[in-house]
PDB file of C-alpha atoms in Angstrom:
ATOM      1  CA  MET V   1     -99.805 -57.745   0.563  1.00 59.00           C
ATOM      2  CA  GLU V   2     -96.084 -58.436   0.776  1.00 67.00           C
ATOM      3  CA  SER V   3     -95.217 -61.437   2.930  1.00 74.00           C
ATOM      4  CA  PRO V   4     -92.829 -60.752   5.818  1.00 81.00           C
ATOM      5  CA  ASP V   5     -89.463 -62.446   5.725  1.00 85.00           C
ATOM      6  CA  LEU V   6     -90.220 -64.823   8.591  1.00 80.00           C
ATOM      7  CA  ALA V   7     -86.958 -66.711   8.187  1.00 83.00           C
ATOM      8  CA  ARG V   8     -84.980 -63.574   9.080  1.00 82.00           C
ATOM      9  CA  MET V   9     -87.020 -62.702  12.166  1.00 81.00           C
ATOM     10  CA  ARG V  10     -85.175 -63.424  15.386  1.00 79.00           C
ATOM     11  CA  GLU V  11     -84.796 -62.007  18.864  1.00 79.00           C
ATOM     12  CA  SER V  12     -81.516 -61.947  20.748  1.00 77.00           C
ATOM     13  CA  TYR V  13     -81.913 -63.183  24.335  1.00 78.00           C
ATOM     14  CA  ALA V  14     -79.520 -61.950  26.983  1.00 73.00           C
ATOM     15  CA  ARG V  15     -81.249 -62.345  30.337  1.00 72.00           C
ATOM     16  CA  GLU V  16     -79.655 -63.656  33.481  1.00 82.00           C
ATOM     17  CA  GLY V  17     -79.568 -67.455  33.408  1.00 91.00           C
ATOM     18  CA  LEU V  18     -81.400 -70.062  35.432  1.00 95.00           C
ATOM     19  CA  ALA V  19     -78.963 -72.101  37.516  1.00 95.00           C
ATOM     20  CA  GLU V  20     -80.007 -75.162  39.484  1.00 97.00           C
ATOM     21  CA  ALA V  21     -79.017 -73.593  42.784  1.00 96.00           C
ATOM     22  CA  ALA V  22     -81.215 -70.565  42.140  1.00 94.00           C
ATOM     23  CA  ALA V  23     -84.101 -72.662  40.834  1.00 97.00           C
ATOM     24  CA  GLY V  24     -84.268 -74.831  43.940  1.00 97.00           C
ATOM     25  CA  ASP V  25     -85.942 -78.186  44.469  1.00 97.00           C
ATOM     26  CA  ASP V  26     -89.574 -77.019  44.526  1.00 97.00           C
ATOM     27  CA  PRO V  27     -90.898 -76.098  41.061  1.00 98.00           C
ATOM     28  CA  LEU V  28     -94.132 -74.640  42.442  1.00 97.00           C
ATOM     29  CA  ALA V  29     -92.132 -72.186  44.546  1.00 97.00           C
ATOM     30  CA  LEU V  30     -90.106 -71.227  41.470  1.00 98.00           C
ATOM     31  CA  PHE V  31     -93.277 -70.825  39.429  1.00 98.00           C
ATOM     32  CA  GLY V  32     -94.661 -68.534  42.122  1.00 97.00           C
ATOM     33  CA  ARG V  33     -91.557 -66.356  41.951  1.00 98.00           C
ATOM     34  CA  TRP V  34     -91.725 -66.182  38.159  1.00 98.00           C
ATOM     35  CA  LEU V  35     -95.424 -65.308  38.242  1.00 98.00           C
ATOM     36  CA  ASP V  36     -94.673 -62.543  40.749  1.00 98.00           C
ATOM     37  CA  ASP V  37     -91.967 -61.238  38.394  1.00 97.00           C
ATOM     38  CA  ALA V  38     -94.502 -61.163  35.544  1.00 98.00           C
ATOM     39  CA  LEU V  39     -96.907 -59.178  37.728  1.00 97.00           C
ATOM     40  CA  VAL V  40     -94.195 -56.694  38.718  1.00 97.00           C
ATOM     41  CA  ALA V  41     -93.266 -56.315  35.030  1.00 97.00           C
ATOM     42  CA  GLN V  42     -96.936 -55.447  34.353  1.00 97.00           C
ATOM     43  CA  ILE V  43     -97.220 -57.994  31.578  1.00 97.00           C
ATOM     44  CA  HIS V  44    -100.720 -57.966  30.080  1.00 97.00           C
ATOM     45  CA  GLU V  45    -102.716 -60.942  31.391  1.00 97.00           C
ATOM     46  CA  PRO V  46     -99.748 -62.725  32.984  1.00 98.00           C
ATOM     47  CA  ASN V  47    -102.072 -65.649  33.840  1.00 98.00           C
ATOM     48  CA  ALA V  48    -102.831 -66.415  30.176  1.00 98.00           C
ATOM     49  CA  MET V  49    -101.806 -69.922  29.159  1.00 98.00           C
ATOM     50  CA  ALA V  50    -102.031 -71.992  26.000  1.00 98.00           C
ATOM     51  CA  LEU V  51    -103.957 -75.169  26.804  1.00 98.00           C
ATOM     52  CA  ALA V  52    -103.570 -78.214  24.570  1.00 98.00           C
ATOM     53  CA  THR V  53    -105.999 -81.132  24.616  1.00 98.00           C
ATOM     54  CA  ALA V  54    -106.550 -84.051  22.258  1.00 98.00           C
ATOM     55  CA  THR V  55    -109.277 -86.422  21.162  1.00 97.00           C
ATOM     56  CA  SER V  56    -109.148 -90.088  22.104  1.00 95.00           C
ATOM     57  CA  ASP V  57    -107.468 -90.832  18.751  1.00 95.00           C
ATOM     58  CA  GLY V  58    -104.835 -88.126  19.193  1.00 95.00           C
ATOM     59  CA  GLN V  59    -106.167 -85.161  17.186  1.00 97.00           C
ATOM     60  CA  PRO V  60    -104.812 -82.129  19.068  1.00 97.00           C
ATOM     61  CA  SER V  61    -106.272 -78.670  19.616  1.00 98.00           C
ATOM     62  CA  VAL V  62    -104.944 -75.651  21.495  1.00 98.00           C
ATOM     63  CA  ARG V  63    -106.356 -72.368  22.746  1.00 98.00           C
ATOM     64  CA  ILE V  64    -105.622 -69.637  25.290  1.00 98.00           C
ATOM     65  CA  VAL V  65    -107.325 -69.848  28.697  1.00 98.00           C
ATOM     66  CA  LEU V  66    -106.743 -68.009  31.965  1.00 98.00           C
ATOM     67  CA  LEU V  67    -105.070 -69.674  34.921  1.00 98.00           C
ATOM     68  CA  LYS V  68    -107.326 -69.047  37.927  1.00 98.00           C
ATOM     69  CA  GLY V  69    -105.610 -71.001  40.682  1.00 97.00           C
ATOM     70  CA  VAL V  70    -102.405 -72.839  41.508  1.00 96.00           C
ATOM     71  CA  ASP V  71    -101.462 -74.910  44.547  1.00 94.00           C
ATOM     72  CA  ALA V  72     -99.787 -78.202  45.385  1.00 92.00           C
ATOM     73  CA  SER V  73    -102.635 -80.103  43.712  1.00 89.00           C
ATOM     74  CA  GLY V  74    -102.293 -78.371  40.357  1.00 96.00           C
ATOM     75  CA  LEU V  75    -103.514 -75.615  38.025  1.00 98.00           C
ATOM     76  CA  THR V  76    -107.161 -74.555  37.819  1.00 98.00           C
ATOM     77  CA  PHE V  77    -109.038 -73.052  34.878  1.00 98.00           C
ATOM     78  CA  PHE V  78    -112.739 -72.696  34.051  1.00 98.00           C
ATOM     79  CA  THR V  79    -114.781 -73.398  30.939  1.00 97.00           C
ATOM     80  CA  ASN V  80    -117.966 -74.840  29.483  1.00 96.00           C
ATOM     81  CA  TYR V  81    -117.886 -78.621  29.967  1.00 97.00           C
ATOM     82  CA  GLU V  82    -119.706 -78.998  26.624  1.00 95.00           C
ATOM     83  CA  SER V  83    -117.082 -77.016  24.672  1.00 96.00           C
ATOM     84  CA  ARG V  84    -114.580 -78.694  22.373  1.00 96.00           C
ATOM     85  CA  LYS V  85    -111.927 -78.828  25.083  1.00 97.00           C
ATOM     86  CA  GLY V  86    -114.489 -80.104  27.575  1.00 97.00           C
ATOM     87  CA  GLY V  87    -115.491 -82.913  25.247  1.00 96.00           C
ATOM     88  CA  GLU V  88    -111.871 -83.842  24.597  1.00 98.00           C
ATOM     89  CA  LEU V  89    -111.069 -83.867  28.310  1.00 98.00           C
ATOM     90  CA  GLU V  90    -113.983 -86.211  28.953  1.00 97.00           C
ATOM     91  CA  THR V  91    -112.588 -88.841  26.560  1.00 97.00           C
ATOM     92  CA  ASN V  92    -108.876 -88.098  27.044  1.00 98.00           C
ATOM     93  CA  PRO V  93    -108.368 -86.480  30.479  1.00 98.00           C
ATOM     94  CA  ARG V  94    -104.835 -85.226  29.942  1.00 98.00           C
ATOM     95  CA  ALA V  95    -103.535 -81.802  28.954  1.00 98.00           C
ATOM     96  CA  ALA V  96    -100.431 -79.717  28.358  1.00 98.00           C
ATOM     97  CA  ALA V  97    -100.167 -75.988  29.008  1.00 98.00           C
ATOM     98  CA  ALA V  98     -97.604 -73.283  28.328  1.00 98.00           C
ATOM     99  CA  MET V  99     -97.218 -69.768  29.678  1.00 98.00           C
ATOM    100  CA  LEU V 100     -95.030 -67.246  27.838  1.00 98.00           C
ATOM    101  CA  TRP V 101     -93.779 -64.008  29.385  1.00 97.00           C
ATOM    102  CA  HIS V 102     -91.880 -62.685  26.387  1.00 94.00           C
ATOM    103  CA  PRO V 103     -90.577 -59.417  27.909  1.00 94.00           C
ATOM    104  CA  LEU V 104     -88.894 -61.560  30.580  1.00 96.00           C
ATOM    105  CA  GLN V 105     -87.739 -64.129  27.995  1.00 95.00           C
ATOM    106  CA  ARG V 106     -89.366 -66.882  30.032  1.00 96.00           C
ATOM    107  CA  GLN V 107     -91.662 -69.790  29.333  1.00 98.00           C
ATOM    108  CA  VAL V 108     -93.151 -72.463  31.610  1.00 98.00           C
ATOM    109  CA  ARG V 109     -94.663 -75.737  30.377  1.00 98.00           C
ATOM    110  CA  PHE V 110     -96.927 -78.116  32.289  1.00 98.00           C
ATOM    111  CA  GLU V 111     -98.217 -81.629  31.612  1.00 98.00           C
ATOM    112  CA  GLY V 112    -100.579 -83.799  33.618  1.00 98.00           C
ATOM    113  CA  SER V 113    -103.904 -85.497  34.060  1.00 98.00           C
ATOM    114  CA  VAL V 114    -107.083 -83.436  34.315  1.00 98.00           C
ATOM    115  CA  SER V 115    -110.184 -83.722  36.488  1.00 98.00           C
ATOM    116  CA  ARG V 116    -113.141 -81.522  37.358  1.00 98.00           C
ATOM    117  CA  ILE V 117    -112.995 -79.565  40.584  1.00 98.00           C
ATOM    118  CA  SER V 118    -115.864 -79.761  43.068  1.00 97.00           C
ATOM    119  CA  ALA V 119    -119.220 -78.155  42.338  1.00 98.00           C
ATOM    120  CA  ALA V 120    -118.806 -76.026  45.463  1.00 98.00           C
ATOM    121  CA  ASP V 121    -115.481 -74.627  44.235  1.00 97.00           C
ATOM    122  CA  SER V 122    -116.962 -73.964  40.786  1.00 98.00           C
ATOM    123  CA  ASP V 123    -119.908 -72.165  42.427  1.00 98.00           C
ATOM    124  CA  ALA V 124    -117.577 -69.998  44.497  1.00 98.00           C
ATOM    125  CA  TYR V 125    -115.577 -68.885  41.467  1.00 97.00           C
ATOM    126  CA  PHE V 126    -118.669 -68.408  39.280  1.00 97.00           C
ATOM    127  CA  HIS V 127    -120.240 -66.042  41.798  1.00 97.00           C
ATOM    128  CA  SER V 128    -116.995 -64.044  42.056  1.00 97.00           C
ATOM    129  CA  ARG V 129    -117.236 -63.178  38.333  1.00 96.00           C
ATOM    130  CA  PRO V 130    -118.826 -59.979  37.009  1.00 96.00           C
ATOM    131  CA  ARG V 131    -122.556 -60.390  36.385  1.00 97.00           C
ATOM    132  CA  GLY V 132    -122.085 -59.978  32.636  1.00 95.00           C
ATOM    133  CA  SER V 133    -119.618 -62.855  32.581  1.00 96.00           C
ATOM    134  CA  GLN V 134    -122.047 -65.002  34.557  1.00 96.00           C
ATOM    135  CA  LEU V 135    -124.809 -64.322  32.039  1.00 95.00           C
ATOM    136  CA  GLY V 136    -122.415 -64.988  29.188  1.00 94.00           C
ATOM    137  CA  ALA V 137    -121.604 -68.422  30.617  1.00 94.00           C
ATOM    138  CA  VAL V 138    -125.326 -69.199  30.845  1.00 94.00           C
ATOM    139  CA  ALA V 139    -126.094 -67.936  27.343  1.00 92.00           C
ATOM    140  CA  SER V 140    -123.215 -69.171  25.221  1.00 90.00           C
ATOM    141  CA  PRO V 141    -123.329 -72.691  23.753  1.00 88.00           C
ATOM    142  CA  GLN V 142    -119.533 -72.637  23.595  1.00 87.00           C
ATOM    143  CA  SER V 143    -117.934 -74.167  20.477  1.00 86.00           C
ATOM    144  CA  SER V 144    -121.360 -74.752  18.869  1.00 87.00           C
ATOM    145  CA  VAL V 145    -122.285 -73.152  15.527  1.00 88.00           C
ATOM    146  CA  VAL V 146    -124.602 -70.126  15.827  1.00 86.00           C
ATOM    147  CA  ASP V 147    -126.346 -68.376  12.935  1.00 90.00           C
ATOM    148  CA  ASP V 148    -124.808 -64.955  13.514  1.00 94.00           C
ATOM    149  CA  ARG V 149    -123.879 -62.380  16.148  1.00 95.00           C
ATOM    150  CA  ALA V 150    -127.505 -61.374  16.533  1.00 95.00           C
ATOM    151  CA  ALA V 151    -128.437 -64.932  17.519  1.00 91.00           C
ATOM    152  CA  LEU V 152    -125.757 -64.949  20.193  1.00 90.00           C
ATOM    153  CA  GLU V 153    -126.888 -61.614  21.562  1.00 93.00           C
ATOM    154  CA  ALA V 154    -130.472 -62.880  21.619  1.00 94.00           C
ATOM    155  CA  LEU V 155    -129.386 -65.785  23.818  1.00 93.00           C
ATOM    156  CA  TYR V 156    -127.685 -63.326  26.171  1.00 91.00           C
ATOM    157  CA  ALA V 157    -130.774 -61.114  26.300  1.00 95.00           C
ATOM    158  CA  GLU V 158    -132.895 -64.160  27.090  1.00 94.00           C
ATOM    159  CA  ALA V 159    -130.602 -65.101  29.985  1.00 93.00           C
ATOM    160  CA  ALA V 160    -130.636 -61.533  31.293  1.00 94.00           C
ATOM    161  CA  GLU V 161    -134.447 -61.484  31.173  1.00 94.00           C
ATOM    162  CA  THR V 162    -134.682 -64.856  32.901  1.00 95.00           C
ATOM    163  CA  TYR V 163    -132.626 -63.752  35.896  1.00 94.00           C
ATOM    164  CA  GLY V 164    -133.698 -60.125  36.034  1.00 94.00           C
ATOM    165  CA  THR V 165    -132.030 -58.620  39.097  1.00 93.00           C
ATOM    166  CA  GLY V 166    -131.741 -61.951  40.910  1.00 93.00           C
ATOM    167  CA  ASP V 167    -128.662 -64.079  41.463  1.00 96.00           C
ATOM    168  CA  VAL V 168    -127.433 -65.967  38.415  1.00 96.00           C
ATOM    169  CA  THR V 169    -127.234 -69.728  38.926  1.00 96.00           C
ATOM    170  CA  ARG V 170    -124.095 -71.453  37.688  1.00 97.00           C
ATOM    171  CA  PRO V 171    -125.134 -73.755  34.834  1.00 95.00           C
ATOM    172  CA  GLU V 172    -124.287 -77.418  35.377  1.00 95.00           C
ATOM    173  CA  HIS V 173    -122.367 -77.446  32.101  1.00 95.00           C
ATOM    174  CA  TRP V 174    -119.877 -74.792  33.299  1.00 97.00           C
ATOM    175  CA  GLY V 175    -117.149 -75.150  35.891  1.00 97.00           C
ATOM    176  CA  GLY V 176    -113.522 -75.740  36.721  1.00 98.00           C
ATOM    177  CA  TYR V 177    -110.850 -78.248  35.784  1.00 98.00           C
ATOM    178  CA  ARG V 178    -107.589 -78.961  37.542  1.00 98.00           C
ATOM    179  CA  ILE V 179    -104.408 -80.069  35.775  1.00 98.00           C
ATOM    180  CA  GLU V 180    -102.718 -82.389  38.261  1.00 97.00           C
ATOM    181  CA  ILE V 181     -99.121 -81.516  37.431  1.00 97.00           C
ATOM    182  CA  GLU V 182     -96.815 -84.382  36.542  1.00 97.00           C
ATOM    183  CA  SER V 183     -94.045 -82.305  34.979  1.00 98.00           C
ATOM    184  CA  ILE V 184     -93.010 -78.645  34.794  1.00 98.00           C
ATOM    185  CA  GLU V 185     -90.344 -77.222  32.508  1.00 98.00           C
ATOM    186  CA  PHE V 186     -88.832 -73.766  32.993  1.00 98.00           C
ATOM    187  CA  TRP V 187     -87.271 -72.048  29.979  1.00 97.00           C
ATOM    188  CA  GLN V 188     -85.058 -68.983  30.290  1.00 96.00           C
ATOM    189  CA  GLY V 189     -83.747 -67.275  27.159  1.00 94.00           C
ATOM    190  CA  ARG V 190     -79.948 -67.017  26.869  1.00 92.00           C
ATOM    191  CA  GLU V 191     -77.370 -65.793  24.381  1.00 90.00           C
ATOM    192  CA  ASP V 192     -76.632 -67.710  21.155  1.00 89.00           C
ATOM    193  CA  ARG V 193     -79.759 -69.859  21.625  1.00 90.00           C
ATOM    194  CA  LEU V 194     -78.075 -71.727  24.492  1.00 91.00           C
ATOM    195  CA  HIS V 195     -81.216 -71.327  26.569  1.00 95.00           C
ATOM    196  CA  ASP V 196     -81.616 -72.715  30.076  1.00 96.00           C
ATOM    197  CA  ARG V 197     -84.217 -75.496  30.399  1.00 97.00           C
ATOM    198  CA  LEU V 198     -84.911 -77.174  33.734  1.00 98.00           C
ATOM    199  CA  LEU V 199     -87.420 -80.027  33.822  1.00 98.00           C
ATOM    200  CA  TYR V 200     -89.058 -81.179  37.065  1.00 98.00           C
ATOM    201  CA  ARG V 201     -90.952 -84.466  37.231  1.00 98.00           C
ATOM    202  CA  ARG V 202     -93.160 -85.544  40.093  1.00 96.00           C
ATOM    203  CA  THR V 203     -92.147 -88.803  41.773  1.00 92.00           C
ATOM    204  CA  GLY V 204     -94.689 -89.586  44.466  1.00 88.00           C
ATOM    205  CA  THR V 205     -94.644 -86.556  46.736  1.00 88.00           C
ATOM    206  CA  ALA V 206     -91.182 -85.417  45.630  1.00 94.00           C
ATOM    207  CA  TRP V 207     -89.727 -83.833  42.497  1.00 97.00           C
ATOM    208  CA  THR V 208     -86.719 -84.752  40.396  1.00 98.00           C
ATOM    209  CA  ARG V 209     -84.897 -82.117  38.354  1.00 98.00           C
ATOM    210  CA  ALA V 210     -82.910 -82.415  35.128  1.00 98.00           C
ATOM    211  CA  ARG V 211     -81.317 -79.966  32.709  1.00 98.00           C
ATOM    212  CA  LEU V 212     -82.354 -80.267  29.054  1.00 97.00           C
ATOM    213  CA  ALA V 213     -80.351 -79.148  26.049  1.00 96.00           C
ATOM    214  CA  PRO V 214     -81.948 -76.179  24.261  1.00 95.00           C
TER     215      PRO V 214
END
């Protein structure tokens, strides 16, 4: 297999810029507008975000999760508390996340502390999921080694048999986390790699805004 010439791969960005006046003082409002734009553009899974966590001694890991809620208190996603990311968040409850909407030449980055959401809120989301997804959450020992695909499917079949046609109970080891946003950076692609980068930092109940060099 011939290796691609990665060094020569580049995309020319020429979108309309991101000026401070257009961005405004509220980064959550701007994020809402950008998310709406991604929906209108019919980007596949516009709520996908790369989530980075780290162990207590700083060993990082990153994976894609789905953003399932955003409000003034932060970003919400769901997972198995006993997964690798769950274990890392227990010992080092901080995270960074990034969302990329490449057709719009836009990226948003978040950083902040992380905490579990309430059991009631986790229950409400769990029961809004398709039944198959509920059974999958019960069956899968996320991030643990399994013998093979057949073993995983056997765990699913066991969960399906256990619940039959009844309601599936949310397992205690599965639920939601909230990233309590401390900073948000908006990145808009521009010509000649002179991209626009606006960084908002939370100061009490207010936000400060600064422009970063690309």
